[in-house]
Tab-separated table of C-alpha atoms in Angstrom:
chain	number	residue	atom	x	y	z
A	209	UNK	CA	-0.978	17.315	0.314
A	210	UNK	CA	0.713	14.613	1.824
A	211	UNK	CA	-0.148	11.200	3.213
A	212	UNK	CA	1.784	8.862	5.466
A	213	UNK	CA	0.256	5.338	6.128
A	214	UNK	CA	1.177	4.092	9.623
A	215	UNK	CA	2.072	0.665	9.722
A	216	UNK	CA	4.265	-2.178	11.620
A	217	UNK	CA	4.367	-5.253	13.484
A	218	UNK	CA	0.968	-5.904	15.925
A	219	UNK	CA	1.423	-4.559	19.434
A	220	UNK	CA	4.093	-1.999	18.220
A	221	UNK	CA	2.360	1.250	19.130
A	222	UNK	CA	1.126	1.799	15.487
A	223	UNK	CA	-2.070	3.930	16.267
A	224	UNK	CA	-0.161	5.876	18.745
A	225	UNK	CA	2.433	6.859	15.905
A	226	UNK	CA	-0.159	7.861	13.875
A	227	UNK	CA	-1.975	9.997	16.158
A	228	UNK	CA	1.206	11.401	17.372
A	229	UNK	CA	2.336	12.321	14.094
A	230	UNK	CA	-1.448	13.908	13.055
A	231	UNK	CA	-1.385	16.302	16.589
A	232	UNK	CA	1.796	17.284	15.367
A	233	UNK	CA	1.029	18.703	12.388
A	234	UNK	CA	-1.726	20.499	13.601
A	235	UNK	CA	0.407	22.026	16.266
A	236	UNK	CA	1.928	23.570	13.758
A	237	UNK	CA	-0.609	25.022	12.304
A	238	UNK	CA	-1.168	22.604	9.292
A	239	UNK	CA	-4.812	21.227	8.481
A	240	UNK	CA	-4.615	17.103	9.251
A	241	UNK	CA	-6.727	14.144	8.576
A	242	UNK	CA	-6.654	11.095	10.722
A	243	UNK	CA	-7.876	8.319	9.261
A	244	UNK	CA	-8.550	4.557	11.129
A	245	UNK	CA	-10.523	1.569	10.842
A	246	UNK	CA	-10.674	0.430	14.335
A	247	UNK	CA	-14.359	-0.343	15.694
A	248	UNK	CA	-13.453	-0.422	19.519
A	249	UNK	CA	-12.628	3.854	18.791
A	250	UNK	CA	-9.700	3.101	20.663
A	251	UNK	CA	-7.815	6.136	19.088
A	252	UNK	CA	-10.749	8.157	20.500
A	253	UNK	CA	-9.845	7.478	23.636
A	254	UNK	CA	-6.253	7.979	22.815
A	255	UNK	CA	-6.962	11.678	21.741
A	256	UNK	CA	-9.130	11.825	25.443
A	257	UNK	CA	-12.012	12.466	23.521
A	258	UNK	CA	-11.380	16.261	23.017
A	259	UNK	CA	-11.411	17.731	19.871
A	260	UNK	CA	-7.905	19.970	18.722
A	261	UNK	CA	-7.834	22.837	15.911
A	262	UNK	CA	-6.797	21.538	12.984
A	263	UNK	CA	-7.226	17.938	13.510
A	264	UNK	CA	-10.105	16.129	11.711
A	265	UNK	CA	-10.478	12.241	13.136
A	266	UNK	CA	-12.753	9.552	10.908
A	267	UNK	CA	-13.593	6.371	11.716
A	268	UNK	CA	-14.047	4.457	8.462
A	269	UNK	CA	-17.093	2.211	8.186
A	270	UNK	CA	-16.756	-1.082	6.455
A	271	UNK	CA	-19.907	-2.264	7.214
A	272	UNK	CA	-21.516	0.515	5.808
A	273	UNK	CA	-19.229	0.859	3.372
A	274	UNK	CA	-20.049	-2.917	2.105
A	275	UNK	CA	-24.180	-2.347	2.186
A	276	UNK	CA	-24.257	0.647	0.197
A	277	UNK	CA	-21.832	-0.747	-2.715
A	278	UNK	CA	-24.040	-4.146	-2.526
A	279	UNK	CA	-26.848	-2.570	-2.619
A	280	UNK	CA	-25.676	-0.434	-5.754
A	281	UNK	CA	-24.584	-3.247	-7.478
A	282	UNK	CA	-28.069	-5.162	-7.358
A	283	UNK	CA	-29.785	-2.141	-8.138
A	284	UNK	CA	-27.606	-1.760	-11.381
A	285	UNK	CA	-27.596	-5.570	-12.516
A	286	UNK	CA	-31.356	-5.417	-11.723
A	287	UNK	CA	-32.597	-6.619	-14.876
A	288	UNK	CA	-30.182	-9.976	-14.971
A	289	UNK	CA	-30.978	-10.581	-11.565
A	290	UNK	CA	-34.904	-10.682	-12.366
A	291	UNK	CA	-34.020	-12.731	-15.366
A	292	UNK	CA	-32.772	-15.321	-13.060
A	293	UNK	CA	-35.375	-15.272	-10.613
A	294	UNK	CA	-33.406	-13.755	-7.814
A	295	UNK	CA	-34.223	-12.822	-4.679
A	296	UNK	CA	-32.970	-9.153	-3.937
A	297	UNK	CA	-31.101	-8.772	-0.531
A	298	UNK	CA	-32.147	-6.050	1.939
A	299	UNK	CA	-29.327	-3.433	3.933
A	300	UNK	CA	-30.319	-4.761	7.344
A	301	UNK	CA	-29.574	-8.663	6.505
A	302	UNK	CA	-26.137	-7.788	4.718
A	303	UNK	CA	-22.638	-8.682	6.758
A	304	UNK	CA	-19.361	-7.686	5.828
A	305	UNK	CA	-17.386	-10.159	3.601
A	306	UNK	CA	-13.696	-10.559	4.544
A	307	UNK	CA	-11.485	-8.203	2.200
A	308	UNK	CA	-14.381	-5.236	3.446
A	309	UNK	CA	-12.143	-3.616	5.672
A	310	UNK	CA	-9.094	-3.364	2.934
A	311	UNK	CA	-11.843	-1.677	0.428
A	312	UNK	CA	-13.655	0.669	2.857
A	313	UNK	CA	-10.298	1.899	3.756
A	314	UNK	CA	-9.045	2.199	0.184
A	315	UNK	CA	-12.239	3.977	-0.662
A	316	UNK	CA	-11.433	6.196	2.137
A	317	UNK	CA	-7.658	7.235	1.214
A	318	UNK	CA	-9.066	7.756	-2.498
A	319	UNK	CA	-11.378	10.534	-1.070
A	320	UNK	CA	-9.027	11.989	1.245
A	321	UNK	CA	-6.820	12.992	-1.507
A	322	UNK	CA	-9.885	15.282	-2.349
A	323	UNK	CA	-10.018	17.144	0.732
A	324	UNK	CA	-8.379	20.503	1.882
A	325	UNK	CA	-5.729	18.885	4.321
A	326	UNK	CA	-2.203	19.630	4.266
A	327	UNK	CA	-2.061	15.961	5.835
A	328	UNK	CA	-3.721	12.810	6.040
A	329	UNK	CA	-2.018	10.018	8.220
A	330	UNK	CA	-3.566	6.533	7.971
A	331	UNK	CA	-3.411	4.579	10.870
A	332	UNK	CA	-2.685	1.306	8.506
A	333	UNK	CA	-3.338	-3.026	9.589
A	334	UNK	CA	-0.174	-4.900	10.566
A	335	UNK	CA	2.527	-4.881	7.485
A	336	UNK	CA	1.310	-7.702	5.802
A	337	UNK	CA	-2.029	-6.798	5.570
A	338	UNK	CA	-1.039	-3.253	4.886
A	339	UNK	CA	1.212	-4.331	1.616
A	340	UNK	CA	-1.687	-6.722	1.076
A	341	UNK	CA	-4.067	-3.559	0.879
A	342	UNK	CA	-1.923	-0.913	-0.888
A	343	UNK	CA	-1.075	-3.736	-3.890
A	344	UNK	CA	-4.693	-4.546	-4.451
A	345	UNK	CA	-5.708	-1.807	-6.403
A	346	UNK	CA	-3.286	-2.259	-9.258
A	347	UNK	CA	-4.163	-6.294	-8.853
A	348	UNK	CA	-8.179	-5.979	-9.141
A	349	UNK	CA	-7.301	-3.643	-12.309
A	350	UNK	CA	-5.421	-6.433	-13.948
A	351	UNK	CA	-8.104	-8.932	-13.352
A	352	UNK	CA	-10.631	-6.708	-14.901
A	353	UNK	CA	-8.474	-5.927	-18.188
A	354	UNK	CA	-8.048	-9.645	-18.288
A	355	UNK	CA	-11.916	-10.654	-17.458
A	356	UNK	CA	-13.502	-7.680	-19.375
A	357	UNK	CA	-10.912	-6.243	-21.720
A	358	UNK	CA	-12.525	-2.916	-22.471
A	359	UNK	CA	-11.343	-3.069	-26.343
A	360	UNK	CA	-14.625	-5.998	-26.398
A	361	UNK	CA	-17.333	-3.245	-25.742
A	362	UNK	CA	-16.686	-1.838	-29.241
A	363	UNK	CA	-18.341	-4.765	-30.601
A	364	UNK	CA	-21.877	-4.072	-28.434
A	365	UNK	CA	-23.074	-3.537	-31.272
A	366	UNK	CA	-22.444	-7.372	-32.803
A	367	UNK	CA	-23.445	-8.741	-29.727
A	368	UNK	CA	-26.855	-9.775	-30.650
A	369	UNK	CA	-25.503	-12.049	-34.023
A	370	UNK	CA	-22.320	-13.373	-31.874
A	371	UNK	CA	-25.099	-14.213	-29.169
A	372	UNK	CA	-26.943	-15.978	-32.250
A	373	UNK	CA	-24.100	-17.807	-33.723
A	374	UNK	CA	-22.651	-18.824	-30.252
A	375	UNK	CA	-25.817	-20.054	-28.905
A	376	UNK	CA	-24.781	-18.283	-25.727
A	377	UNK	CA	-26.191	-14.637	-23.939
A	378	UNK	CA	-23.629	-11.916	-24.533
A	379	UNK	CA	-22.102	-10.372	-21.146
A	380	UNK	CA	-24.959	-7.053	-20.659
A	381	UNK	CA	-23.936	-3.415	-21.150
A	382	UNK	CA	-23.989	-2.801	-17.383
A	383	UNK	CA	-21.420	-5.301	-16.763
A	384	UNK	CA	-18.989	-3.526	-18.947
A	385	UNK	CA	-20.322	-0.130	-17.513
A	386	UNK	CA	-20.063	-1.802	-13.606
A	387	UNK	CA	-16.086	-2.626	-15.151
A	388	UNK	CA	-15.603	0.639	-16.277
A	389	UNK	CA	-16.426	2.596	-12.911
A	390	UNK	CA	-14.707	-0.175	-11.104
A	391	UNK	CA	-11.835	0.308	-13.117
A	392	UNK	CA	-11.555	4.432	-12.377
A	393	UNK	CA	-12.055	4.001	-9.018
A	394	UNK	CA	-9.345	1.864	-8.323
A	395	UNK	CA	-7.068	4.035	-11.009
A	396	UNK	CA	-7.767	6.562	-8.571
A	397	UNK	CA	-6.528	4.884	-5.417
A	398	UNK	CA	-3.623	3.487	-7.275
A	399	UNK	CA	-2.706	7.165	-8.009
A	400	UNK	CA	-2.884	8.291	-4.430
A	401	UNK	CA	-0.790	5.339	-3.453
A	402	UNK	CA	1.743	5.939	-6.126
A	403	UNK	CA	1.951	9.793	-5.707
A	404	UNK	CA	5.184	11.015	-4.516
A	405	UNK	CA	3.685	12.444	-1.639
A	406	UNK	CA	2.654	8.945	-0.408
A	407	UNK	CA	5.014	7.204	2.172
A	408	UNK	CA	4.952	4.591	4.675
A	409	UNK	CA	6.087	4.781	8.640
A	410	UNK	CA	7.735	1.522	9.862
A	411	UNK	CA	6.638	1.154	13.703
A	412	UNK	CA	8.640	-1.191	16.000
A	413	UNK	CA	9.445	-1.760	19.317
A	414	UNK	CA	13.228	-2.780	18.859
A	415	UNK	CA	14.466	-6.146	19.687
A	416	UNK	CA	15.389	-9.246	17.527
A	417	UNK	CA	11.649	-10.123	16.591
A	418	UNK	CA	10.661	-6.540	15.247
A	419	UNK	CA	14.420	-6.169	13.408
A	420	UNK	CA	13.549	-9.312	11.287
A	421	UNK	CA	9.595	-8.388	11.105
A	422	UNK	CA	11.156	-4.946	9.533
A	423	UNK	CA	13.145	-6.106	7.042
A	424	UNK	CA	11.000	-8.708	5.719
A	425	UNK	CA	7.931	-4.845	5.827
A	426	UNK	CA	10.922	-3.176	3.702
A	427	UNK	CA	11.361	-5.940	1.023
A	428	UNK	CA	7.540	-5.995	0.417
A	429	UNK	CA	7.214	-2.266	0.297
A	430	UNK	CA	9.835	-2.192	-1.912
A	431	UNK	CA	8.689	-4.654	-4.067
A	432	UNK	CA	5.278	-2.922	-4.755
A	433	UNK	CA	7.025	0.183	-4.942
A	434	UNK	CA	5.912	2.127	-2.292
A	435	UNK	CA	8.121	4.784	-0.344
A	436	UNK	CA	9.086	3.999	3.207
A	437	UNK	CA	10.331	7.879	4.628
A	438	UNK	CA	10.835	6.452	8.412
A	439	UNK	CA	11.503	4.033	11.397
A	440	UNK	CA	9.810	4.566	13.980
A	441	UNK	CA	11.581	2.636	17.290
A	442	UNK	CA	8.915	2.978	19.802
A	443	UNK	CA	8.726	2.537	23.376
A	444	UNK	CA	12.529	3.022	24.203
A	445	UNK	CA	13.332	2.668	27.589
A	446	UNK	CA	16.459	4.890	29.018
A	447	UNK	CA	19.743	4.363	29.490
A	448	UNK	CA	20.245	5.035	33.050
A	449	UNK	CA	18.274	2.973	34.971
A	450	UNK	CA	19.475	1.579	38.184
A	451	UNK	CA	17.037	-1.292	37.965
A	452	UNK	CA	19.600	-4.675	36.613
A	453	UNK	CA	16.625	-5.976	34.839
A	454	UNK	CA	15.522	-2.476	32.780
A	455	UNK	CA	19.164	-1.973	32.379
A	456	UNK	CA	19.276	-5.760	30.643
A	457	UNK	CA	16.047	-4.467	28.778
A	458	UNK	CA	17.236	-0.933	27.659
A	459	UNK	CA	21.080	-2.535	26.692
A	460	UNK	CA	18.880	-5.005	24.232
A	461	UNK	CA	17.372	-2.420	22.698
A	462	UNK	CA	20.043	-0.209	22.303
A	463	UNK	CA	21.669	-2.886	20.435
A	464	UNK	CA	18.750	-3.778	18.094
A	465	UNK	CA	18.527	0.159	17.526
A	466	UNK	CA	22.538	0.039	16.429
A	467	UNK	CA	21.269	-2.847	14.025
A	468	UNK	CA	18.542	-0.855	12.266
A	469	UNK	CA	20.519	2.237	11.831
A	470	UNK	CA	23.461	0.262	10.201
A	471	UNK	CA	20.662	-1.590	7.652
A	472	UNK	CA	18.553	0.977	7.074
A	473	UNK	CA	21.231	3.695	5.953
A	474	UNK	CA	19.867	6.846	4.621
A	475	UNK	CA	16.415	5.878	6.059
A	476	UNK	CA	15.932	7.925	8.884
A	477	UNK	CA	15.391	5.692	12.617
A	478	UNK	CA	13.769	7.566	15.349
A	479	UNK	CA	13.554	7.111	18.817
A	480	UNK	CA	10.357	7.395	20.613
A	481	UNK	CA	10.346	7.388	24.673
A	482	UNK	CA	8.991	4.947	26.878
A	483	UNK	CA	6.358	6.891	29.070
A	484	UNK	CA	5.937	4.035	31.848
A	485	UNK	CA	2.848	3.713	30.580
A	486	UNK	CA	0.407	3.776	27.241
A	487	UNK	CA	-0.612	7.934	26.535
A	488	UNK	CA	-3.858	8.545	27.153
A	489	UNK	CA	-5.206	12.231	26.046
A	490	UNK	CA	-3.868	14.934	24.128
A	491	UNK	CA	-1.697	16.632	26.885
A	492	UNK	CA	0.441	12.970	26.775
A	493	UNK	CA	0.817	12.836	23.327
A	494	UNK	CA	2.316	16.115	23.504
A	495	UNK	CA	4.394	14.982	26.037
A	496	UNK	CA	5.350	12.042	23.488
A	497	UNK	CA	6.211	14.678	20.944
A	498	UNK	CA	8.250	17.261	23.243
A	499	UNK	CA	9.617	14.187	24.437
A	500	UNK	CA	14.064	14.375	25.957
A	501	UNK	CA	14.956	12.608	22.897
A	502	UNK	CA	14.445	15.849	20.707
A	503	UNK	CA	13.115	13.885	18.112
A	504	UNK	CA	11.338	16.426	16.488
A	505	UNK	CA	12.065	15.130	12.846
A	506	UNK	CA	9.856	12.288	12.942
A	507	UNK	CA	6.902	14.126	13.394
A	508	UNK	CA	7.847	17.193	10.740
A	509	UNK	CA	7.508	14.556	8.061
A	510	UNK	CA	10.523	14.115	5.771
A	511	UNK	CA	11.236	12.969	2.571
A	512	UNK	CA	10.838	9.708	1.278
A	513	UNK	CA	13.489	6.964	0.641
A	514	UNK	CA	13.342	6.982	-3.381
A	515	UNK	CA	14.774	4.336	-5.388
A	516	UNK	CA	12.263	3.965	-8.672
A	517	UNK	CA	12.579	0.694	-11.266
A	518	UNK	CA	15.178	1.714	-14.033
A	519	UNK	CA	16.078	0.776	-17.332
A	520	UNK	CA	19.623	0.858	-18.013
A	521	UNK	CA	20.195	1.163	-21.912
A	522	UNK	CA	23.315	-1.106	-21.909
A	523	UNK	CA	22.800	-1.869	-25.451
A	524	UNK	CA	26.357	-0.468	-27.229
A	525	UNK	CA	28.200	-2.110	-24.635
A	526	UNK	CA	26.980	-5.443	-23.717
A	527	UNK	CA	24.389	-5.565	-26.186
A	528	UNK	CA	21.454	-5.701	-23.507
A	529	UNK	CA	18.866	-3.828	-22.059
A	530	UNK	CA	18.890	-4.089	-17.781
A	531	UNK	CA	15.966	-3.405	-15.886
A	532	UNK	CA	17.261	-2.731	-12.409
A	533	UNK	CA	14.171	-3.698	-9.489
A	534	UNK	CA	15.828	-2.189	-5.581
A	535	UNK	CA	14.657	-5.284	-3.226
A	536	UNK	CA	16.713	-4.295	0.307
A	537	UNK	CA	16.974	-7.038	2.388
A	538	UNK	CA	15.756	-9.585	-0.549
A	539	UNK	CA	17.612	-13.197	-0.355
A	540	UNK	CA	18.674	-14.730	-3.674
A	541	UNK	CA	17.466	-18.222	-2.170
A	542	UNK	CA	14.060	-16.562	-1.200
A	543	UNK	CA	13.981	-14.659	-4.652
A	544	UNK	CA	11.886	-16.187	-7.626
A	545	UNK	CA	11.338	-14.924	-11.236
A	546	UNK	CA	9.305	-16.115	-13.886
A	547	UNK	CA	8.233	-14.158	-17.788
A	548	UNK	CA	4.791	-14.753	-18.821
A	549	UNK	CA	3.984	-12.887	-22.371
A	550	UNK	CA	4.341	-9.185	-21.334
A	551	UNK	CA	4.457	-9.659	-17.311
A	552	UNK	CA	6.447	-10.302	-15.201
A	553	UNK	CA	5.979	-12.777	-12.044
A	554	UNK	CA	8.488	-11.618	-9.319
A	555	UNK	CA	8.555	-13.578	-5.849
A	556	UNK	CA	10.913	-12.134	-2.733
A	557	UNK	CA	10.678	-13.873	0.558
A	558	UNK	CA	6.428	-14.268	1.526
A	559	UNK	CA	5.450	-11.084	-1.058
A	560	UNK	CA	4.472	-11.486	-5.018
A	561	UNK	CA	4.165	-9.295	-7.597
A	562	UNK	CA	2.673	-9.235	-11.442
A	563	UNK	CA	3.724	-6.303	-13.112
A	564	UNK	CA	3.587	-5.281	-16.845
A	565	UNK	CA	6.940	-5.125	-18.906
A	566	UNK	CA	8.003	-1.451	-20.122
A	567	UNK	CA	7.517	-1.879	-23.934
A	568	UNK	CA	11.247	-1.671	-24.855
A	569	UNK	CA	11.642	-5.224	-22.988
A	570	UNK	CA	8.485	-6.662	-24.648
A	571	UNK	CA	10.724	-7.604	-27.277
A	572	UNK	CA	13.519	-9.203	-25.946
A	573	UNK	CA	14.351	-12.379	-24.044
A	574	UNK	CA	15.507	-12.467	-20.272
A	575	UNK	CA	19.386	-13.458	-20.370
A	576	UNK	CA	19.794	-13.563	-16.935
A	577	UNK	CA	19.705	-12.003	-13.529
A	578	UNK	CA	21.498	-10.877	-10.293
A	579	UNK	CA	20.643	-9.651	-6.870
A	580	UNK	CA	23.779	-7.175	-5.152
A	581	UNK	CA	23.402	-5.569	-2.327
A	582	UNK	CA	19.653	-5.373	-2.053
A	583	UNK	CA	19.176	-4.488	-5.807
A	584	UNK	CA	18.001	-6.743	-8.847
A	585	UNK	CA	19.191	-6.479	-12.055
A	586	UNK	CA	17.371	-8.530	-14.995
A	587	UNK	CA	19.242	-8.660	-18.260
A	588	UNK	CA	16.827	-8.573	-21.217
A	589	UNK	CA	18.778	-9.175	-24.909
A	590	UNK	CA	16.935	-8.103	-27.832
A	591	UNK	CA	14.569	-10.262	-29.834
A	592	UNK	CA	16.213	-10.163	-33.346
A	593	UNK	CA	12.740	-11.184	-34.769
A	594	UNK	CA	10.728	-8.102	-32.970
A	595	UNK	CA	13.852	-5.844	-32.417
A	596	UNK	CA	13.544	-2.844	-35.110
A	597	UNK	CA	16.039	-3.089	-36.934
A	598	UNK	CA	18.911	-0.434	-37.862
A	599	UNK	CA	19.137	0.935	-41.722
């Protein structure tokens, strides 16, 4: 199975990639899953309200989403909640919390990769909030090994004299148990995410704006390490028009388009026609596929760009160890790195990640750094106090 998640600047025509790209696939005969989290069912109307072999649509529910786990996590932490003489919460008073939306749709994607599809496209939030989204499940993870380090819950069993000689209450059973589940669940979404299988559709509508919006999407996908397969350039207006101000608009374009193909390289950038107006219905969004351009290899789904972290072993040379980190488009003035014990902090431009050190560079000391063309490379030397030594 594969999944694409549909994202971009707001306004760029994301939702009508994404249903675009689902019709397609079940056109040709494959078994797709469109997923979406938007409450005005606006890609309803997009599809004209018919149904089409092959093509399952769901709307995903935060609200509900956000009552039933609420409502599951009093009922489990029912006994400390009576301790403290609290009053239990009802479904119908409970609103969404802000963050809802990110974990109804994570919840969502974890699922999907249970299914029978051949495809699930995600019709994703603007890029920020998208990278914001796909990062949080290996972030929530961290806080809980940090919080609730499951190595404690072997000592359940001392809790009662530790409670006695601390002169505090013990965290409960359920809390590790709430931890544990927590902790699977997101494992499980943080799999789908980081499966292979998994890439991300840039959607634009080319000018100066979206080229700078895209490279600043590329840097923070690449920084979480997720696997951008395609640029979508949507709404292109043709070449040939007679009209001096939509020959000024299409000559703009075709300029920003020359841009993104020279910094993108070997990611593919695709062309998607102006219709003169938004498609409405599924006979129009075939017309957006069959479309003059004959861009028929955005919507078969290609391979992802692929450029994992690496260790080079550089020890019998230089005598270090470099862990090489792609960051296209990163700035070194924008760039900002920081060890902490066995993580690493790593800043480019507005993104920020935590990640854990492979164990060979737990035991030596960053030397250095260097960012050329678009990739880092962090020089680790050896630790002579925890490097094993040679006999």
């Amino acid at each position: 199975m594969r999944t694409v998640l549909v994202t971009g600047p707001g306004g760029a025509g994301r939702t009508t990639v994404a249903a675009a790209t689902a019709l397609a696939a079940a056109r040709r005969g494959e078994r797709a899953l469109l997923l979406h989290t938007d409450r005005d069912d606006s890609l309803v109307r997009l599809l004209g309200g018919d149904e089409v072999q092959g093509l399952d649509l769901v709307r995903i529910d935060a609200g509900a989403h956000f009552r039933t786990e609420l409502l599951a996590l009093q009922e489990r932490a029912a006994t400390a909640l009576d301790l403290l003489g609290a009053g239990r919460l009802d479904g119908e008073e409970l609103t969404e919390l802000p963050g809802a939306d990110q974990l109804a749709l994570l919840k969502a994607l974890r699922e999907s990769a249970t299914g029978d599809h051949d495809l699930v496209v995600v019709d994703m939030p603007p890029t920020h909030a998208c990278v914001a989204a796909l990062a949080l499940p290996g972030q929530l993870r961290r806080y809980l090994r940090r919080l609730l380090p499951p190595e404690r819950q072997a000592a359940r069993s001392l809790r009662p004299v530790l409670a006695q000689l601390a002169g505090v209450p013990m965290p409960a059973q359920w809390l590790y148990e709430t931890a544990a589940r927590w902790d699977a669940e997101l494992a499980a979404v943080q799999a789908v995410v980081e499966d292979p299988r998994t890439t991300v559709r840039l959607v634009a509508e080319p000018g100066p704006a979206a080229s700078a919006a895209l490279r600043t999407a590329r840097l923070g996908l690449a920084l979480h390490g997720l696997r951008l397969d395609a640029v979508v350039a949507n709404r292109i207006l043709p070449t040939s028009s007679a009209d001096p101000f939509l020959a000024g608009l299409s000559g703009r374009q075709q300029c920003a388009l020359k841009g993104l193909a020279e910094e993108f390289g070997a990611v593919p950038v695709h062309e998607v026609p102006h219709l003169g107006r938004e498609p409405q219905g599924v006979d129009e969004l075939d017309e957006l596929i069959d479309g003059p351009t004959g861009e028929t290899g955005l919507w078969d789904v290609q391979g992802p760009e692929s450029q994992p972290w690496a260790v080079e072993d550089r020890l019998a040379d230089d005598g270090v160890l470099v862990w090489v980190v792609p960051l296209p488009g990163a700035a070194k003035d924008a760039l900002g790195l920081v060890r902490r014990g066995d993580e690493l902090l790593l800043n480019a431009g507005p993104f920020r990640r935590i990640v854990t050190l492979p164990s060979a560079l737990r035991r030596c000391t960053v030397s250095g750094a260097a960012l050329t063309d678009g990739v880092l490379r962090i020089r680790f030397t050896p630790d002579p106090a925890l490097w094993p030594r040679a006999h």
